[in-house]
Short mmCIF file of N, CA and C in Angstrom, two decimals:
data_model
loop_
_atom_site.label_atom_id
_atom_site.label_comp_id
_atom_site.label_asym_id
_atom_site.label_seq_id
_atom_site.Cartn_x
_atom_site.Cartn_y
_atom_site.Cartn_z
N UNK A 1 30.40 18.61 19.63
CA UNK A 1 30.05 17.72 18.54
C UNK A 1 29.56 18.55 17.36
N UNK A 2 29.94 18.35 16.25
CA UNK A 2 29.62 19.15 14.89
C UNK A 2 28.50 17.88 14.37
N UNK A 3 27.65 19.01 13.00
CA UNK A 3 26.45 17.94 12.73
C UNK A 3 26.35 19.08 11.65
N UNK A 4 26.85 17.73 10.37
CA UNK A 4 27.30 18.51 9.01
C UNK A 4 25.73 17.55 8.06
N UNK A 5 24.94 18.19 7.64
CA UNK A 5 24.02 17.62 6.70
C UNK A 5 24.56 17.01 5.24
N UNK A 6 24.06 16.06 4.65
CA UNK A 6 24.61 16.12 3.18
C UNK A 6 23.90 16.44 2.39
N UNK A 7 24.42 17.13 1.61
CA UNK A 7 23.37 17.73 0.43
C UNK A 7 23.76 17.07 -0.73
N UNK A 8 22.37 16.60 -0.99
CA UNK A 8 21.98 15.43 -2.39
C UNK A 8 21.14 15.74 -3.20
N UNK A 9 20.99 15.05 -4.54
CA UNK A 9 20.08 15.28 -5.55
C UNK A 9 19.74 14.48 -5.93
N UNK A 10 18.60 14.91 -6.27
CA UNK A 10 17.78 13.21 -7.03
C UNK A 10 16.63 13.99 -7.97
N UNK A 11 16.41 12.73 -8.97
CA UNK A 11 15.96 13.16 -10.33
C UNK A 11 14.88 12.54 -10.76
N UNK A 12 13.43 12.82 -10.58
CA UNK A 12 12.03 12.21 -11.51
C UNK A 12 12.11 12.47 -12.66
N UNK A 13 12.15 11.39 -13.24
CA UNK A 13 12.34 11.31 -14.59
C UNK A 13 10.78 10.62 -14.87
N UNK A 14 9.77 10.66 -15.75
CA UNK A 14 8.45 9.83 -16.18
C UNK A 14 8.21 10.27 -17.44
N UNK A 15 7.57 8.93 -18.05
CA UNK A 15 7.69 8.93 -19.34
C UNK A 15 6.29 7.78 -19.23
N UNK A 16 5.06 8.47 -19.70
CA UNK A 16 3.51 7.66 -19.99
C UNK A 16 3.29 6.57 -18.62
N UNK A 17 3.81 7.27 -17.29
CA UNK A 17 3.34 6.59 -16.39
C UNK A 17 4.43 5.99 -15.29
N UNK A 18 5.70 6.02 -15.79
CA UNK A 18 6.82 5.16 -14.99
C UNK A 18 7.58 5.54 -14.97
N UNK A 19 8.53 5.73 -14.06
CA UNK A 19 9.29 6.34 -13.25
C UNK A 19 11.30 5.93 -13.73
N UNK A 20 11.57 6.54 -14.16
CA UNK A 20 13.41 5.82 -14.05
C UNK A 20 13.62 6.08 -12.77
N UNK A 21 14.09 4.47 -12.21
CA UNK A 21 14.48 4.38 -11.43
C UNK A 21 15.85 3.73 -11.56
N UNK A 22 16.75 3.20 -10.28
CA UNK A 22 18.25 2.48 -10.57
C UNK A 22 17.51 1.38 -9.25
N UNK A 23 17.81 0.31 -9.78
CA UNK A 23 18.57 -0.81 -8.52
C UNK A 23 19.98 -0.87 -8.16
N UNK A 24 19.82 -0.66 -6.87
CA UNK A 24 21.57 -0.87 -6.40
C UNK A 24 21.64 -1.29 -5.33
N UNK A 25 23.00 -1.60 -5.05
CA UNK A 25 23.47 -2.33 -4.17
C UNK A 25 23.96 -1.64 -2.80
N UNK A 26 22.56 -1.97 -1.67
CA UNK A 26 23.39 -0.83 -0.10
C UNK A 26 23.56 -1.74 0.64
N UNK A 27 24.67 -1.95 1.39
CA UNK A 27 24.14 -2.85 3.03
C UNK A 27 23.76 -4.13 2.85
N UNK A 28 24.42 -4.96 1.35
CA UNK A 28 24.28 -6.25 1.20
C UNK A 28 22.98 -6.56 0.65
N UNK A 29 22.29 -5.37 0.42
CA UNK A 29 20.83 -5.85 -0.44
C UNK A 29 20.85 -4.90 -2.02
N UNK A 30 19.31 -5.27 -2.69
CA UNK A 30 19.04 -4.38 -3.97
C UNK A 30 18.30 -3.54 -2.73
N UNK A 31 18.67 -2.28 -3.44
CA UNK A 31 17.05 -1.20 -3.12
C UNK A 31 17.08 -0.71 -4.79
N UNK A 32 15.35 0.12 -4.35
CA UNK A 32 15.26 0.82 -5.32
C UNK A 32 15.28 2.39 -4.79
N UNK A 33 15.94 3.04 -6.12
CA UNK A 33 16.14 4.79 -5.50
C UNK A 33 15.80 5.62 -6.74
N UNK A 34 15.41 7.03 -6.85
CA UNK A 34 15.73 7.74 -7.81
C UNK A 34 17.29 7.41 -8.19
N UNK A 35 17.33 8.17 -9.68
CA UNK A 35 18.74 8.79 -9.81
C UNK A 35 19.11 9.78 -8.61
N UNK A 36 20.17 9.71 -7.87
CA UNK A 36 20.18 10.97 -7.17
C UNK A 36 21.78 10.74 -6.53
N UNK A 37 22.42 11.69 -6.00
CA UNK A 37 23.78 11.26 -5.42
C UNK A 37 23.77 12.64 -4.56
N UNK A 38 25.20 12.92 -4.36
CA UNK A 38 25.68 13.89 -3.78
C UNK A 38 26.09 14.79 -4.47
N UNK A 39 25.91 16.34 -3.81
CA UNK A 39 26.57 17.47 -4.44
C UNK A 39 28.50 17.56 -4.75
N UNK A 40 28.64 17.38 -5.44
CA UNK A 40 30.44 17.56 -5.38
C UNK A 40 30.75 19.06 -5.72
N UNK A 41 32.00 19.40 -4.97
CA UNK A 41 32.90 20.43 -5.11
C UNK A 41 32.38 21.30 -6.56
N UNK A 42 32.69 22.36 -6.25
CA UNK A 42 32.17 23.42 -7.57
C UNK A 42 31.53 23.08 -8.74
N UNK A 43 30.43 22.48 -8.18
CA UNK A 43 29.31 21.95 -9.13
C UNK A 43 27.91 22.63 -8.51
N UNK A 44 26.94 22.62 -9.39
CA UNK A 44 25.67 23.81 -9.26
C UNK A 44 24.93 21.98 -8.59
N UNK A 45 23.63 22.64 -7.77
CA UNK A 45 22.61 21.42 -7.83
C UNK A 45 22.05 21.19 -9.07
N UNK A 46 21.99 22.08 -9.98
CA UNK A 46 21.47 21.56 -11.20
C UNK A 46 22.41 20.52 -12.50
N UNK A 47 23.40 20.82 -12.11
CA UNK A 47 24.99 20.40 -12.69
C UNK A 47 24.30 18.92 -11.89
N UNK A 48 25.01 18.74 -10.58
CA UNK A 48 24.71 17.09 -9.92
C UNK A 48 23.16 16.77 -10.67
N UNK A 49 22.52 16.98 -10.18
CA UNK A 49 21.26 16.28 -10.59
C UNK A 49 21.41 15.68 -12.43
N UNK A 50 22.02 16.17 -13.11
CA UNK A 50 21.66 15.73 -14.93
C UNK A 50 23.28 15.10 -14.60
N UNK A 51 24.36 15.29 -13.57
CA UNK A 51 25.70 14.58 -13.95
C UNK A 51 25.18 13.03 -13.24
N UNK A 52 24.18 13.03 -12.03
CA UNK A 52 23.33 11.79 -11.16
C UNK A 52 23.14 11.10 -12.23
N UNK A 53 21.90 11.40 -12.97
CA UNK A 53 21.36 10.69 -13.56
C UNK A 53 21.95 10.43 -14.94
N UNK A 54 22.98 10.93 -15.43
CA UNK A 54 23.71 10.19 -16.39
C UNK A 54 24.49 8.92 -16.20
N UNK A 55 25.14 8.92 -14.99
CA UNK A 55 25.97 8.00 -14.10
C UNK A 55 25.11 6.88 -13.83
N UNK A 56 24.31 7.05 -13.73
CA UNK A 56 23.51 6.17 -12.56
C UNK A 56 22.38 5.49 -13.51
N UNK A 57 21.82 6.06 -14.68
CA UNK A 57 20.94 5.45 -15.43
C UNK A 57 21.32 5.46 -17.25
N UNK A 58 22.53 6.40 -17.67
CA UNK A 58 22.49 6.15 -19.20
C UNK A 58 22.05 7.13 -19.79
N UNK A 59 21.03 7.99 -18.75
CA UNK A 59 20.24 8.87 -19.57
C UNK A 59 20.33 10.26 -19.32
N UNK A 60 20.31 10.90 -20.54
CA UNK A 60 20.64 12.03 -20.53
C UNK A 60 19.33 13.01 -20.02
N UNK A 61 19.07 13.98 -19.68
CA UNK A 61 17.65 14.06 -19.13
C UNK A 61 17.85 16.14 -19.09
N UNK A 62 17.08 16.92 -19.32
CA UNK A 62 16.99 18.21 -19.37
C UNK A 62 15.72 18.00 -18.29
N UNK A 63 16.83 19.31 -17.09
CA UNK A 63 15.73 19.34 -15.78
C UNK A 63 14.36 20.57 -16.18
N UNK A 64 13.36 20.24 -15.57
CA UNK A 64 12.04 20.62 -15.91
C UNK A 64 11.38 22.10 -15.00
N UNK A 65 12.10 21.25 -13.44
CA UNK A 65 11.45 22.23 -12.46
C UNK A 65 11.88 21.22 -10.96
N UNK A 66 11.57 22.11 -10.32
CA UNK A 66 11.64 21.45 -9.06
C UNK A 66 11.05 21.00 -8.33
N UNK A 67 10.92 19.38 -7.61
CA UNK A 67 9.85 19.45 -7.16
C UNK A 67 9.69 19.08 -5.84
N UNK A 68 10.66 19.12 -4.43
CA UNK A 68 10.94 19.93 -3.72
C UNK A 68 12.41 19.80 -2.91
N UNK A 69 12.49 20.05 -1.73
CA UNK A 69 13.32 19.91 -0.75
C UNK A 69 13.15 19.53 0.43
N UNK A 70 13.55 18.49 0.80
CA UNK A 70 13.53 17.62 2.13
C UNK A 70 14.82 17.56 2.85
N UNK A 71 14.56 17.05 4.24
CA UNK A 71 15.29 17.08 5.04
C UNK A 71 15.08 15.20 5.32
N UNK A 72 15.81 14.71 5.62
CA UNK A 72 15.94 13.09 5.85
C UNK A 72 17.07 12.55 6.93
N UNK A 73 16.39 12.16 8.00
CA UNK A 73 17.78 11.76 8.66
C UNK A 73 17.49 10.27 8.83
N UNK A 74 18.62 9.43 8.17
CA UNK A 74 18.38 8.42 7.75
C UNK A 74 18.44 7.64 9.39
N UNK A 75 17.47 6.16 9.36
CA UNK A 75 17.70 5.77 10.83
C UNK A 75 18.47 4.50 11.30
N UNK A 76 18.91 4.38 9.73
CA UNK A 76 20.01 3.41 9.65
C UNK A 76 21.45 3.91 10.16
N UNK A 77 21.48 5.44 10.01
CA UNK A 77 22.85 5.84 10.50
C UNK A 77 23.03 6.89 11.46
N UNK A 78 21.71 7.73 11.49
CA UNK A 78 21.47 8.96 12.31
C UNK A 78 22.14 10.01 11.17
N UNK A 79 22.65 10.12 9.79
CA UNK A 79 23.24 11.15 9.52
C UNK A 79 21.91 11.76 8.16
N UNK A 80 22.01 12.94 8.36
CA UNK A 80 20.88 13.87 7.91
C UNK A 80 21.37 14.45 6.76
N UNK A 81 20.12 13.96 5.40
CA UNK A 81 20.55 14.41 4.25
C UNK A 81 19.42 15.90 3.71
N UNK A 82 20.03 16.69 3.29
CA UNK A 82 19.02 17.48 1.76
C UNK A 82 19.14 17.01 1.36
N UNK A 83 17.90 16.75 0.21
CA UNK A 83 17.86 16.57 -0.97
C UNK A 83 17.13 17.15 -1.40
N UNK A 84 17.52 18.23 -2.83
CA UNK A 84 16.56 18.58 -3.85
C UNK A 84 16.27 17.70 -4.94
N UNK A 85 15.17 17.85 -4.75
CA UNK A 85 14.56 16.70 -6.27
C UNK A 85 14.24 17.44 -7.18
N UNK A 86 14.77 17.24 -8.36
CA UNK A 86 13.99 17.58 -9.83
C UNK A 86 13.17 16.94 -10.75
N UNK A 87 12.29 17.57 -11.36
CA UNK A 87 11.54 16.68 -12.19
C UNK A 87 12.40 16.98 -13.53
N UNK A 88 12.45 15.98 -14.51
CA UNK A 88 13.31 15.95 -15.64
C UNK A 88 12.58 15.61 -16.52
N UNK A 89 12.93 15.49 -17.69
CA UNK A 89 12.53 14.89 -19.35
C UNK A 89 13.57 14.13 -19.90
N UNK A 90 13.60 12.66 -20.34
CA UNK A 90 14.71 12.59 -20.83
C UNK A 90 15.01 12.82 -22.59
N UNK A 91 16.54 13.50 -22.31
CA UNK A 91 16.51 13.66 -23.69
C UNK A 91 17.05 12.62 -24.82
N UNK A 92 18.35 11.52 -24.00
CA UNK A 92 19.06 10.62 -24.86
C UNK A 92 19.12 9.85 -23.83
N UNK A 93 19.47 8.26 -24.83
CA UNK A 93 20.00 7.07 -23.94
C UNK A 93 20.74 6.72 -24.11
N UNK A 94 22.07 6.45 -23.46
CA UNK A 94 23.28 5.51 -23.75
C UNK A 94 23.52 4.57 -23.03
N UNK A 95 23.17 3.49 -23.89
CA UNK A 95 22.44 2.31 -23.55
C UNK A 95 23.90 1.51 -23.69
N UNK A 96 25.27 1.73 -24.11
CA UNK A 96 26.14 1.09 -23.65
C UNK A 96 27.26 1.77 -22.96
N UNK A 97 26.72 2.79 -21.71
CA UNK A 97 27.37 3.42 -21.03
C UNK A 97 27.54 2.66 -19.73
N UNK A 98 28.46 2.78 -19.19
CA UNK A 98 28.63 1.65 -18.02
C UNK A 98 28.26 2.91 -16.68
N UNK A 99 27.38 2.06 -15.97
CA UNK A 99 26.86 2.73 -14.75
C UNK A 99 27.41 3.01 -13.18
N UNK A 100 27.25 3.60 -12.79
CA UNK A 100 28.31 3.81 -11.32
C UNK A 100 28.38 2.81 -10.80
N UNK A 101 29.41 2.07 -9.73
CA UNK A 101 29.68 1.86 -8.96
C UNK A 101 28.48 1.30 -8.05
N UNK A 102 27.89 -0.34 -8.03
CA UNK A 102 27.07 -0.32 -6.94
C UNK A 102 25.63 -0.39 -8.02
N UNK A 103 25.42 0.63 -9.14
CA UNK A 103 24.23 0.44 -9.90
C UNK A 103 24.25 -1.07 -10.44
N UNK A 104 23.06 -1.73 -10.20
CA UNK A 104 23.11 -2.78 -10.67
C UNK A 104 22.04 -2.38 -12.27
N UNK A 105 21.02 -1.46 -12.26
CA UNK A 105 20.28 -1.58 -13.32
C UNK A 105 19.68 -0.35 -13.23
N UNK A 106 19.46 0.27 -14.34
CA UNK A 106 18.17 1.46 -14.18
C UNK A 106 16.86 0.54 -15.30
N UNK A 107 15.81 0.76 -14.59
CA UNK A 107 14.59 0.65 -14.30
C UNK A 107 13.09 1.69 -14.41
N UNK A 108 12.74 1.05 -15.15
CA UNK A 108 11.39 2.20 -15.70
C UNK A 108 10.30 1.62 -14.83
N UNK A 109 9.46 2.17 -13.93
CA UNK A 109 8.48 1.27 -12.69
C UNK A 109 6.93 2.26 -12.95
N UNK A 110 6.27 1.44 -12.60
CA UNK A 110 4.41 2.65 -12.23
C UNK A 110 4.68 2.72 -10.70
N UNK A 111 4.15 3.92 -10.05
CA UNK A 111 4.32 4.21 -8.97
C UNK A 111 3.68 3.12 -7.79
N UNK A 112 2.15 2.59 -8.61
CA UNK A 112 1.84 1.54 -7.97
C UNK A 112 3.45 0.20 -7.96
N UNK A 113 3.73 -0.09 -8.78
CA UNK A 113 4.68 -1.17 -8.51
C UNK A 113 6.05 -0.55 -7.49
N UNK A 114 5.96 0.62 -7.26
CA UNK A 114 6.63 1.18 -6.71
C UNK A 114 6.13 0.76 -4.98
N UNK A 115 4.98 1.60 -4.83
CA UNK A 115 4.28 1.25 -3.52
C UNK A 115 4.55 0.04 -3.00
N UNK A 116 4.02 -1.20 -4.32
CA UNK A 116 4.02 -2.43 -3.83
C UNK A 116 4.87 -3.30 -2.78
N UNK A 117 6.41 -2.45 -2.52
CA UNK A 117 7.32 -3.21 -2.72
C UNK A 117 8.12 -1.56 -1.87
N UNK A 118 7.68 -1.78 -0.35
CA UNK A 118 8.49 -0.59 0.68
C UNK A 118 9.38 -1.23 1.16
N UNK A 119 9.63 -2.78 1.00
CA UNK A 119 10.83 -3.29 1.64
C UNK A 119 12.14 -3.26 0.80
N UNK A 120 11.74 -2.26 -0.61
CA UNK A 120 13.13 -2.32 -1.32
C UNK A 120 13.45 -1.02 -1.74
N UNK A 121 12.87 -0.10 -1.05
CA UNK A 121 12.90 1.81 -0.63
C UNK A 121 14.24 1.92 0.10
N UNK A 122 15.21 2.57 -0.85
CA UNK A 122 16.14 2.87 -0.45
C UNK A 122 15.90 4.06 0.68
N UNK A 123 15.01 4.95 0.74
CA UNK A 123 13.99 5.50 1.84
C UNK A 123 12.65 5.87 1.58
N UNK A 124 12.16 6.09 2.57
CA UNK A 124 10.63 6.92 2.46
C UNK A 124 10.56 7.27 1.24
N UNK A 125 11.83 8.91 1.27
CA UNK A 125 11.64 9.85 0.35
C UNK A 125 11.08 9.40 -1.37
N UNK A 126 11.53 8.12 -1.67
CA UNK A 126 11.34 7.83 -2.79
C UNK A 126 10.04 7.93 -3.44
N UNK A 127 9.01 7.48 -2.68
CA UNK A 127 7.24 7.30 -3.04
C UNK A 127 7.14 8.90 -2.39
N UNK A 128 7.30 9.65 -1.80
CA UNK A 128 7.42 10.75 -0.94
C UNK A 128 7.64 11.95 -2.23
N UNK A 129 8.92 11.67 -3.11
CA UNK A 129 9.06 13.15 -4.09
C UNK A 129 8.05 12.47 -5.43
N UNK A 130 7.79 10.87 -5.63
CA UNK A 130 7.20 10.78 -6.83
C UNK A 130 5.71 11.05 -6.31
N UNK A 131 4.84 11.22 -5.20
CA UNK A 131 3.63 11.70 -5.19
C UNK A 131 3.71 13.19 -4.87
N UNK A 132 5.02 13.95 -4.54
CA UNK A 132 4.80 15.16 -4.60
C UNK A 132 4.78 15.71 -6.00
N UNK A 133 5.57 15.11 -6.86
CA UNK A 133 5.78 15.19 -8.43
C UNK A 133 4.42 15.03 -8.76
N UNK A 134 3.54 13.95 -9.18
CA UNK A 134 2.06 14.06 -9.25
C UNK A 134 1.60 14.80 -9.01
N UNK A 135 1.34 15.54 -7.71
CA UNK A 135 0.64 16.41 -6.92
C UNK A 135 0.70 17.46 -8.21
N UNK A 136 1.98 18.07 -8.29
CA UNK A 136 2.64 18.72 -9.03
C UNK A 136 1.99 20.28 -9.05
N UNK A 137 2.15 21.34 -9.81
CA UNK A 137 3.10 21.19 -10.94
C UNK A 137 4.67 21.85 -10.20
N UNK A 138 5.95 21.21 -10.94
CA UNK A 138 6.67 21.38 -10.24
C UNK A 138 7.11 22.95 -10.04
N UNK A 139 8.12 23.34 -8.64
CA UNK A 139 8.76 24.67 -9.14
C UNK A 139 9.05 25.11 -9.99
N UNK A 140 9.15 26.29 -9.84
CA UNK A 140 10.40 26.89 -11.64
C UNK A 140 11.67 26.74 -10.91
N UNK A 141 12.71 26.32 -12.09
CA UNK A 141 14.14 25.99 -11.87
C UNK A 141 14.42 27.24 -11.26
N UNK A 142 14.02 28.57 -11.20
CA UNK A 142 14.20 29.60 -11.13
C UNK A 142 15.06 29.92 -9.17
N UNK A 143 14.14 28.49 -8.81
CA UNK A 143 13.95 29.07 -7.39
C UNK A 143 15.41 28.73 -6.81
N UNK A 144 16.02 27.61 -7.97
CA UNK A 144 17.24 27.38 -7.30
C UNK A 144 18.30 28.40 -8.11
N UNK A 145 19.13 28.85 -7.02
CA UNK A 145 20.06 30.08 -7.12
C UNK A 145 21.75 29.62 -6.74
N UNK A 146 22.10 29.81 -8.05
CA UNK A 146 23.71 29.51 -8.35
C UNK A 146 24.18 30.45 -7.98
#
């Protein structure tokens, strides 16, 4: 039996307190998630993470630092993701850019309204990289190596 991880990215974006987030559509419900997706073919993690969150929220965003790397094996499916998270800034909005597939909305939240509401956590990780982000301060981009 082979046991291939997926490697993903996802993006803290905050701006005076709240978080861009996306609502979307998994498994017949909304959750809420970072920007974040999968690594594709000859693309850097830093490439996915600002191509994520353009797709997925409108916004253009210059990454900051890193703020970390997890391991997740989801228990809805048994299959085990990386994900590096970045902390970002955003730089532009294109506010009539049409959003991926499945995004129903991106969403600006306080971490408390975040907490409030674990039955719509697309996983753990979500409250998991935005209090490691707090914790902070993030990596230097440095640490990730193209």
């Amino acid at each position: 039996m082979s046991w291939h991880p997926h490697i993903t990215v996802a993006t803290i974006v905050e701006v005076d307190g709240r978080f861009l987030m996306v609502e979307e559509s998994k498994g017949g419900r909304l959750v809420l998630n970072q920007p974040a997706g999968h690594l594709e073919p000859h693309e850097t993690l830093r490439q996915a993470a600002v191509r994520e969150t353009l797709e997925e929220t409108g916004w253009e965003v210059a990454l900051a630092g890193v703020v970390g790397i997890y391991l997740y094996t989801a228990p809805s499916n048994g299959v085990t993701y990386q994900r590096v998270c970045f902390a970002a800034t955003p730089v532009r909005h294109e506010p009539h850019r049409e959003l991926d597939s499945g995004i129903v909305a991106a969403l600006w939240m306080t971490r408390d309204e975040l907490a409030n509401q674990p039955e719509r956590w697309r996983s753990e990780l979500i409250l998991r990289c935005i209090d490691d982000y707090l914790a902070g301060p993030p990596h230097d981009l440095a640490v990730i190596r193209d």
